[in-house]
JSON list of C-alpha atoms in Angstrom, two decimals:
[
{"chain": "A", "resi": 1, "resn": "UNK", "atom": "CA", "xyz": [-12.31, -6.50, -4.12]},
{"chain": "A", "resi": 2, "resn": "UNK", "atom": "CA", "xyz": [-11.25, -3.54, -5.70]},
{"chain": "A", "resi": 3, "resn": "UNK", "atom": "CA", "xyz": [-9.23, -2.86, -9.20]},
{"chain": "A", "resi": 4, "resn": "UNK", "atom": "CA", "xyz": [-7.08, 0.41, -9.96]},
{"chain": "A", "resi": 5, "resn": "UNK", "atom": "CA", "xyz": [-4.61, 1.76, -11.76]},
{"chain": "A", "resi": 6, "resn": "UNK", "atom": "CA", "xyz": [-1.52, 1.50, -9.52]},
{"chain": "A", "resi": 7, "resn": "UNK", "atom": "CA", "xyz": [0.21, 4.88, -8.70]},
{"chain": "A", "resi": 8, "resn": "UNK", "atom": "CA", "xyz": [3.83, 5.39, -6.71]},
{"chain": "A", "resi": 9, "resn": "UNK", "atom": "CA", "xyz": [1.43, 5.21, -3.25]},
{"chain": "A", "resi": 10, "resn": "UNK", "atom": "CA", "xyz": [1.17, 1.22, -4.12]},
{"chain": "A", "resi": 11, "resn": "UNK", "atom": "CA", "xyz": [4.77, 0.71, -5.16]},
{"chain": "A", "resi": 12, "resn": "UNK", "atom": "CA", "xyz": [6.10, -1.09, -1.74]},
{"chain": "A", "resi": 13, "resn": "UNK", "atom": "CA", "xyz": [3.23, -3.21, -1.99]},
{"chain": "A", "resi": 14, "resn": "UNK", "atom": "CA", "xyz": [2.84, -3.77, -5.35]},
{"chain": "A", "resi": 15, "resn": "UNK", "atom": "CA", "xyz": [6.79, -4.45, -5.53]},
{"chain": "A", "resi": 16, "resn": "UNK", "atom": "CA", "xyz": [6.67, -6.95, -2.43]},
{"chain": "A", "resi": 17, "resn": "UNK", "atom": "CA", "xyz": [4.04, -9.00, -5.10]},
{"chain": "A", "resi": 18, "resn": "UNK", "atom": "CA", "xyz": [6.46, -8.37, -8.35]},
{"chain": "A", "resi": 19, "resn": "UNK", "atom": "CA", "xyz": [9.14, -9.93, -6.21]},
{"chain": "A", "resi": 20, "resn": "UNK", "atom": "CA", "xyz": [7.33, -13.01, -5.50]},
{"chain": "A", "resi": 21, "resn": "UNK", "atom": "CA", "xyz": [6.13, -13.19, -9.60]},
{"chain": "A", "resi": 22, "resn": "UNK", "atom": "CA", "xyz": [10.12, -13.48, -10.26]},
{"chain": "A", "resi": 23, "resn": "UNK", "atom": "CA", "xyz": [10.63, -15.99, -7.78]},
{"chain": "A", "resi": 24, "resn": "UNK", "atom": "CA", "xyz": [7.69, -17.85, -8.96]},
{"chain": "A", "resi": 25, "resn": "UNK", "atom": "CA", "xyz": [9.51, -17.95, -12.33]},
{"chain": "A", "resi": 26, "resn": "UNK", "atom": "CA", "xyz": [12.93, -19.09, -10.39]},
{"chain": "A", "resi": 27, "resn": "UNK", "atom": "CA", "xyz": [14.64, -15.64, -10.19]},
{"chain": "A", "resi": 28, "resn": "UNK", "atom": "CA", "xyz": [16.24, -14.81, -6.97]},
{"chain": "A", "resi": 29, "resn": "UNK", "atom": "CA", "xyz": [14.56, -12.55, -4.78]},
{"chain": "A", "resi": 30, "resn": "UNK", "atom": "CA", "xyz": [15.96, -9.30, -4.64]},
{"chain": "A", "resi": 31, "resn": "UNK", "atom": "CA", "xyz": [12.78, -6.74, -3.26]},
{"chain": "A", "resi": 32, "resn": "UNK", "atom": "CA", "xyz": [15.24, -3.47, -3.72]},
{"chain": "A", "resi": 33, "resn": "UNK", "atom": "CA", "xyz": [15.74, -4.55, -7.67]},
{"chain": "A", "resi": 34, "resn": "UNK", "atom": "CA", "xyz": [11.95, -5.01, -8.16]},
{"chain": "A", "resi": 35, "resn": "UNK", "atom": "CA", "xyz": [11.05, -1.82, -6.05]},
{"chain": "A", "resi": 36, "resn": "UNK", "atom": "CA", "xyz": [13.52, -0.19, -8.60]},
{"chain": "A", "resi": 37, "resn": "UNK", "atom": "CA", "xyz": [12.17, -1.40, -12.06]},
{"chain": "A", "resi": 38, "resn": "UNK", "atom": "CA", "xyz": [8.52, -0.82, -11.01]},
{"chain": "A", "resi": 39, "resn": "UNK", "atom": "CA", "xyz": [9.27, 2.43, -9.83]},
{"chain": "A", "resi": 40, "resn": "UNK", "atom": "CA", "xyz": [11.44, 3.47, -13.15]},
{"chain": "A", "resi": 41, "resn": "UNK", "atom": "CA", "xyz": [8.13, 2.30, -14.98]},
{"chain": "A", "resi": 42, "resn": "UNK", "atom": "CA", "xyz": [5.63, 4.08, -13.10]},
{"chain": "A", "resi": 43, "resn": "UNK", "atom": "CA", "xyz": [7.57, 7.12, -13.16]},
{"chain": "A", "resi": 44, "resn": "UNK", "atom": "CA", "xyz": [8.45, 6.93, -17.29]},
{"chain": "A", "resi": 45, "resn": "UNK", "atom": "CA", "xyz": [4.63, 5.80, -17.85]},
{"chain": "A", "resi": 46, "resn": "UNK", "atom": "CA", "xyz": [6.36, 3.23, -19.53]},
{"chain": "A", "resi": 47, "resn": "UNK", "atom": "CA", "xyz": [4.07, 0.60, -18.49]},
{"chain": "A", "resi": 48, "resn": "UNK", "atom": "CA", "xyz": [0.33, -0.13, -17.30]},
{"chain": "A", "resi": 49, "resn": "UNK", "atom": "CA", "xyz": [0.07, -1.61, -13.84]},
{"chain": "A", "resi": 50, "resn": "UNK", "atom": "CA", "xyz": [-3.73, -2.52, -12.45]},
{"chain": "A", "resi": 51, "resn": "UNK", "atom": "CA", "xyz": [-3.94, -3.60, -8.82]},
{"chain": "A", "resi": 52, "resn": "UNK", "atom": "CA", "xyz": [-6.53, -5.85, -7.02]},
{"chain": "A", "resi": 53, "resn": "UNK", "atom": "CA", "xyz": [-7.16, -4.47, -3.47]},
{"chain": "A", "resi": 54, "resn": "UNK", "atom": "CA", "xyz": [-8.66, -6.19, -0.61]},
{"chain": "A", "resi": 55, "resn": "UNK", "atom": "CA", "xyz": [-9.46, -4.52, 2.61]},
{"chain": "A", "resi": 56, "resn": "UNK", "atom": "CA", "xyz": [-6.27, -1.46, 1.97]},
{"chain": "A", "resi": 57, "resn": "UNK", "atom": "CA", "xyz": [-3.66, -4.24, 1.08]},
{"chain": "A", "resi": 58, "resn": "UNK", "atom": "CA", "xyz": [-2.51, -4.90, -2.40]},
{"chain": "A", "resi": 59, "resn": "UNK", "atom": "CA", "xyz": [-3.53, -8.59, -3.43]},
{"chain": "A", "resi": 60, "resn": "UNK", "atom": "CA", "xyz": [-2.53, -9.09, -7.00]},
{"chain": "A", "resi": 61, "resn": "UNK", "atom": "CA", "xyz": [-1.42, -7.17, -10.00]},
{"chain": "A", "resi": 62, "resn": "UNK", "atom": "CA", "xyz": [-1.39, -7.39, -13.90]},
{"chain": "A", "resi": 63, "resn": "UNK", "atom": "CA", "xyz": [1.45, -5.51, -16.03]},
{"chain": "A", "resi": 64, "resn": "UNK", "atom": "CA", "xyz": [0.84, -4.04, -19.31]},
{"chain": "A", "resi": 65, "resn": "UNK", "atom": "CA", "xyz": [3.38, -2.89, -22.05]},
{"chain": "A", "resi": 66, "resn": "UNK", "atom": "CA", "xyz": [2.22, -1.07, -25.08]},
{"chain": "A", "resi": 67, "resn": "UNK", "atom": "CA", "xyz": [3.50, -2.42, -28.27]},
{"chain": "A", "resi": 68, "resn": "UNK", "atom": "CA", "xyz": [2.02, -1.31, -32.37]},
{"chain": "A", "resi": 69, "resn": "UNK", "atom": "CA", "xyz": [1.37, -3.68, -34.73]},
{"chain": "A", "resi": 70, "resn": "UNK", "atom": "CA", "xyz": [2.42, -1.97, -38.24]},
{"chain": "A", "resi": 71, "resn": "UNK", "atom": "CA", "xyz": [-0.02, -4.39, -40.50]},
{"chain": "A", "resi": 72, "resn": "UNK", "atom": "CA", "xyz": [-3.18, -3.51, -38.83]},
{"chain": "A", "resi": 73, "resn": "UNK", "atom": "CA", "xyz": [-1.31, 0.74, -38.05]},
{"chain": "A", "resi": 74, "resn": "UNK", "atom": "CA", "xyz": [-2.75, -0.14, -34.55]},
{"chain": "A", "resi": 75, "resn": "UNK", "atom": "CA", "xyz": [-1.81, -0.32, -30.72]},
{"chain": "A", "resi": 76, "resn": "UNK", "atom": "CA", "xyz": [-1.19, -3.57, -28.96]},
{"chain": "A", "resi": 77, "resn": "UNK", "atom": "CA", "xyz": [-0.82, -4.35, -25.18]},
{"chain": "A", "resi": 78, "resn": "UNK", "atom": "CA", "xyz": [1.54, -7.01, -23.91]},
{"chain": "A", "resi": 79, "resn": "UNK", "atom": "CA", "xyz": [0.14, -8.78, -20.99]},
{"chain": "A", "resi": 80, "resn": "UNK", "atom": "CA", "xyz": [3.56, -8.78, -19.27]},
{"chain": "A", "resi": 81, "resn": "UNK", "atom": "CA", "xyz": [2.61, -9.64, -15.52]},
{"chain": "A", "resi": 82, "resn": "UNK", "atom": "CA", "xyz": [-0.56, -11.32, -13.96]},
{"chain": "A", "resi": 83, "resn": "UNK", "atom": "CA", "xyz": [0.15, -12.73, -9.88]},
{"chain": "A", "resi": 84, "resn": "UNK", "atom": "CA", "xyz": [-1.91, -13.18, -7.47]},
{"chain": "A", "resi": 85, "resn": "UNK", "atom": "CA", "xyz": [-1.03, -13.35, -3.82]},
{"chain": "A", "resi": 86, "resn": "UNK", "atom": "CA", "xyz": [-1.38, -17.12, -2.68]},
{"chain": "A", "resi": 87, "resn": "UNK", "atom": "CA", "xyz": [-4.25, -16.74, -0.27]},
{"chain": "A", "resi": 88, "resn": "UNK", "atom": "CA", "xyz": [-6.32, -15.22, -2.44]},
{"chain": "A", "resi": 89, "resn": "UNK", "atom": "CA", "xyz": [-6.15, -17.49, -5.03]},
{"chain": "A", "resi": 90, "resn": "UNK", "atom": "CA", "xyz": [-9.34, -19.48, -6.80]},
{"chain": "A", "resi": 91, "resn": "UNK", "atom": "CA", "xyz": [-11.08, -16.10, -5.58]},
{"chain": "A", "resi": 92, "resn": "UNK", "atom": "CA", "xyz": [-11.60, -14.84, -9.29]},
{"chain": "A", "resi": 93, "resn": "UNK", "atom": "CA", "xyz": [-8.96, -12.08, -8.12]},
{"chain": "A", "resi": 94, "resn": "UNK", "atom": "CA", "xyz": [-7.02, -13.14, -11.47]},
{"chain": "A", "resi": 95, "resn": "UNK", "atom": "CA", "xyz": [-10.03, -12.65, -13.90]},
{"chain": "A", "resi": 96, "resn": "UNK", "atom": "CA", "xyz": [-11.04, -9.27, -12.17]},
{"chain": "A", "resi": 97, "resn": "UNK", "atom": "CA", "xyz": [-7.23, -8.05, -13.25]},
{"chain": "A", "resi": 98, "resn": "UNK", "atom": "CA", "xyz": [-7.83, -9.65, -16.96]},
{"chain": "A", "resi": 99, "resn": "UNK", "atom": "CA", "xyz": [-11.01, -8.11, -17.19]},
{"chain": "A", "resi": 100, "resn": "UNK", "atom": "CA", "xyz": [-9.78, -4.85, -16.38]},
{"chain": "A", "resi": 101, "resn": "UNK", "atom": "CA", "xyz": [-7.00, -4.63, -18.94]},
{"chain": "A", "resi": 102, "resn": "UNK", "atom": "CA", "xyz": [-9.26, -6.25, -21.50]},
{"chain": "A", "resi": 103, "resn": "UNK", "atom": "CA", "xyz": [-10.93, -3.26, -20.84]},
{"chain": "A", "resi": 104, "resn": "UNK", "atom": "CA", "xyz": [-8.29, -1.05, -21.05]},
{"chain": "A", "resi": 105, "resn": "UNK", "atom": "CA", "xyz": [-6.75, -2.31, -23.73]},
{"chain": "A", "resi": 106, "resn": "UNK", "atom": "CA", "xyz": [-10.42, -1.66, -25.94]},
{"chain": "A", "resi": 107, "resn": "UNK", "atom": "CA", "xyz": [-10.78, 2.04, -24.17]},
{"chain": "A", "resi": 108, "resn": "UNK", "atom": "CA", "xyz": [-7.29, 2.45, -25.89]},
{"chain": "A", "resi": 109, "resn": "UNK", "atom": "CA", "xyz": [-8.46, 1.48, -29.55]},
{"chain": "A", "resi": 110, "resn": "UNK", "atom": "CA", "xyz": [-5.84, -1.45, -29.35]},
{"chain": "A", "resi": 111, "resn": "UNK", "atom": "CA", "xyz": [-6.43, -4.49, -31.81]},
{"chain": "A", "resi": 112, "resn": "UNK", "atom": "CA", "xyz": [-4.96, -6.94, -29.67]},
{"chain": "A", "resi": 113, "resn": "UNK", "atom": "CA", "xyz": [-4.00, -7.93, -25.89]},
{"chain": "A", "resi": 114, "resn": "UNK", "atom": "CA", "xyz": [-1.26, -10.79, -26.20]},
{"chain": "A", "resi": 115, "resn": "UNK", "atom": "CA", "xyz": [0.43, -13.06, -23.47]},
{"chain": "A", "resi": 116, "resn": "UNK", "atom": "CA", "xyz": [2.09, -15.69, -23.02]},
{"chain": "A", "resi": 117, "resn": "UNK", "atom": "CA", "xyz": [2.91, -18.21, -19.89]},
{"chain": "A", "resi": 118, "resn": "UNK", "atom": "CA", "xyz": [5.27, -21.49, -19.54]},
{"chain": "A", "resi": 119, "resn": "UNK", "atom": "CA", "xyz": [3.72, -24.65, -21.43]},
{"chain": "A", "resi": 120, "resn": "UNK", "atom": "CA", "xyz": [3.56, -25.64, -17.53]},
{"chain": "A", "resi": 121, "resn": "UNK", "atom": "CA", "xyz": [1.42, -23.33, -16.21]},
{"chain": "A", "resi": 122, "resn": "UNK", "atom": "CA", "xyz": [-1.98, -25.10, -16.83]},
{"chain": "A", "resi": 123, "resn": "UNK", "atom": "CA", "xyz": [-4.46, -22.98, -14.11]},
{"chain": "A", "resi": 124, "resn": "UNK", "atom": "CA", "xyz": [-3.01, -19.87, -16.00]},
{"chain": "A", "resi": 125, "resn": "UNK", "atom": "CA", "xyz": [-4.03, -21.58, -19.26]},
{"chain": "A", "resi": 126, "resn": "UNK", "atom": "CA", "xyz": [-7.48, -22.51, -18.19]},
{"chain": "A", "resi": 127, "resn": "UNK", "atom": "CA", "xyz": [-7.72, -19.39, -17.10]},
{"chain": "A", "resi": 128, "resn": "UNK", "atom": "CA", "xyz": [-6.72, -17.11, -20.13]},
{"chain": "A", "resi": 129, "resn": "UNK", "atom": "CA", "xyz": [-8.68, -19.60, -22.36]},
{"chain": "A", "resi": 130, "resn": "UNK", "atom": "CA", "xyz": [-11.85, -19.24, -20.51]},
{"chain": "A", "resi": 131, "resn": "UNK", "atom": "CA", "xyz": [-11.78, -15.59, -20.85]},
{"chain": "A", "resi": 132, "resn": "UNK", "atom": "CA", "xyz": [-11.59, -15.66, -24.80]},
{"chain": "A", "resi": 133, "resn": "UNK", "atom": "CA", "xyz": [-7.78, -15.56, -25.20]},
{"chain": "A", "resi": 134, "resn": "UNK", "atom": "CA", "xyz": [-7.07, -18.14, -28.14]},
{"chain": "A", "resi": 135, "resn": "UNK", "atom": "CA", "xyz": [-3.44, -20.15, -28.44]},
{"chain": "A", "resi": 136, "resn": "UNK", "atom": "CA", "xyz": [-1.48, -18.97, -31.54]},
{"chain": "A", "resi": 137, "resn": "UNK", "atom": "CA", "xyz": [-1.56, -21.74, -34.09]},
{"chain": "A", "resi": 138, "resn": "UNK", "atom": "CA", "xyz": [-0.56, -19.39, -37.00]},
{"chain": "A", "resi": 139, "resn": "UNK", "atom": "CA", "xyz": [2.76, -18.12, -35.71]},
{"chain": "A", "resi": 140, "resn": "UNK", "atom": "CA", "xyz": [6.14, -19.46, -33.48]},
{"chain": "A", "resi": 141, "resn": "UNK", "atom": "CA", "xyz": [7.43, -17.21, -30.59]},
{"chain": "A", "resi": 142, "resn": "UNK", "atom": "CA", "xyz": [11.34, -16.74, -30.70]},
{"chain": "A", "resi": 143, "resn": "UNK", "atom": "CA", "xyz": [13.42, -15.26, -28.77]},
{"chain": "A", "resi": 144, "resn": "UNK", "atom": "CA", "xyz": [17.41, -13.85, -28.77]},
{"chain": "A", "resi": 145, "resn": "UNK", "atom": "CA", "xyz": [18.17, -14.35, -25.57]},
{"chain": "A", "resi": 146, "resn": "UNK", "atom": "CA", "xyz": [21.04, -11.15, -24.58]}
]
């Protein structure tokens, strides 16, 4: 199992997996609207996309937006994305992708690497909390929904 940075050579394959992440999180499927937003966001370097690879095919991918925090002056990186194509599941393909924007994230001097998942999604909890990642207890998430 491999780990990159994805690049606009991975985007129908990395787009196929983005499609399935929405419906997983009951969007519709629509593969031309996903091919479109990850390739505006490869092409503006407006996000971070790492890829796990398994014998030349795409198997999972984790989606990073940069973000500052103005009290500690310092970047942060949004966890956006993490899927993992159901075969390879309960492989450790999702802690390979965490690992490598952990990484990232402290080869970039950030002071943080947030996420967040539905209240529902316990094998995503275990897994975030097993790799360090503590639950906020200090502050409430809110949203304005447009």
């Amino acid at each position: 199992m491999q780990v990159t940075l994805a690049s606009l050579e991975h985007l129908d394959e990395v787009s196929r997996l983005f499609d399935q992440y929405r419906v997983f999180y009951n969007q519709p499927s629509d593969l031309n609207a996903a091919k479109n937003f990850l390739q505006d966001r490869l092409q503006a370097q407006d996000s971070t996309i790492f890829i796990a690879s398994e014998g030349g095919h795409v198997v999972g991918f984790t989606q990073l937006y940069p973000s500052f925090s103005s009290v500690s002056m310092k970047r942060v990186w949004i966890l956006n994305d993490l899927f993992v194509d159901e075969p390879y599941r309960k492989q450790g393909v999702a802690k390979l992708l965490m690992n490598a924007a952990e990484q990232f994230a402290r080869e970039t001097g950030a002071v943080r690497l947030v996420l967040e998942t539905q209240i529902s999604n316990i094998a995503a909890q275990s897994l975030y909390e097993s790799l360090g990642y503590i639950k906020d207890k200090d502050f409430y998430n809110y949203a304005l929904h447009l």
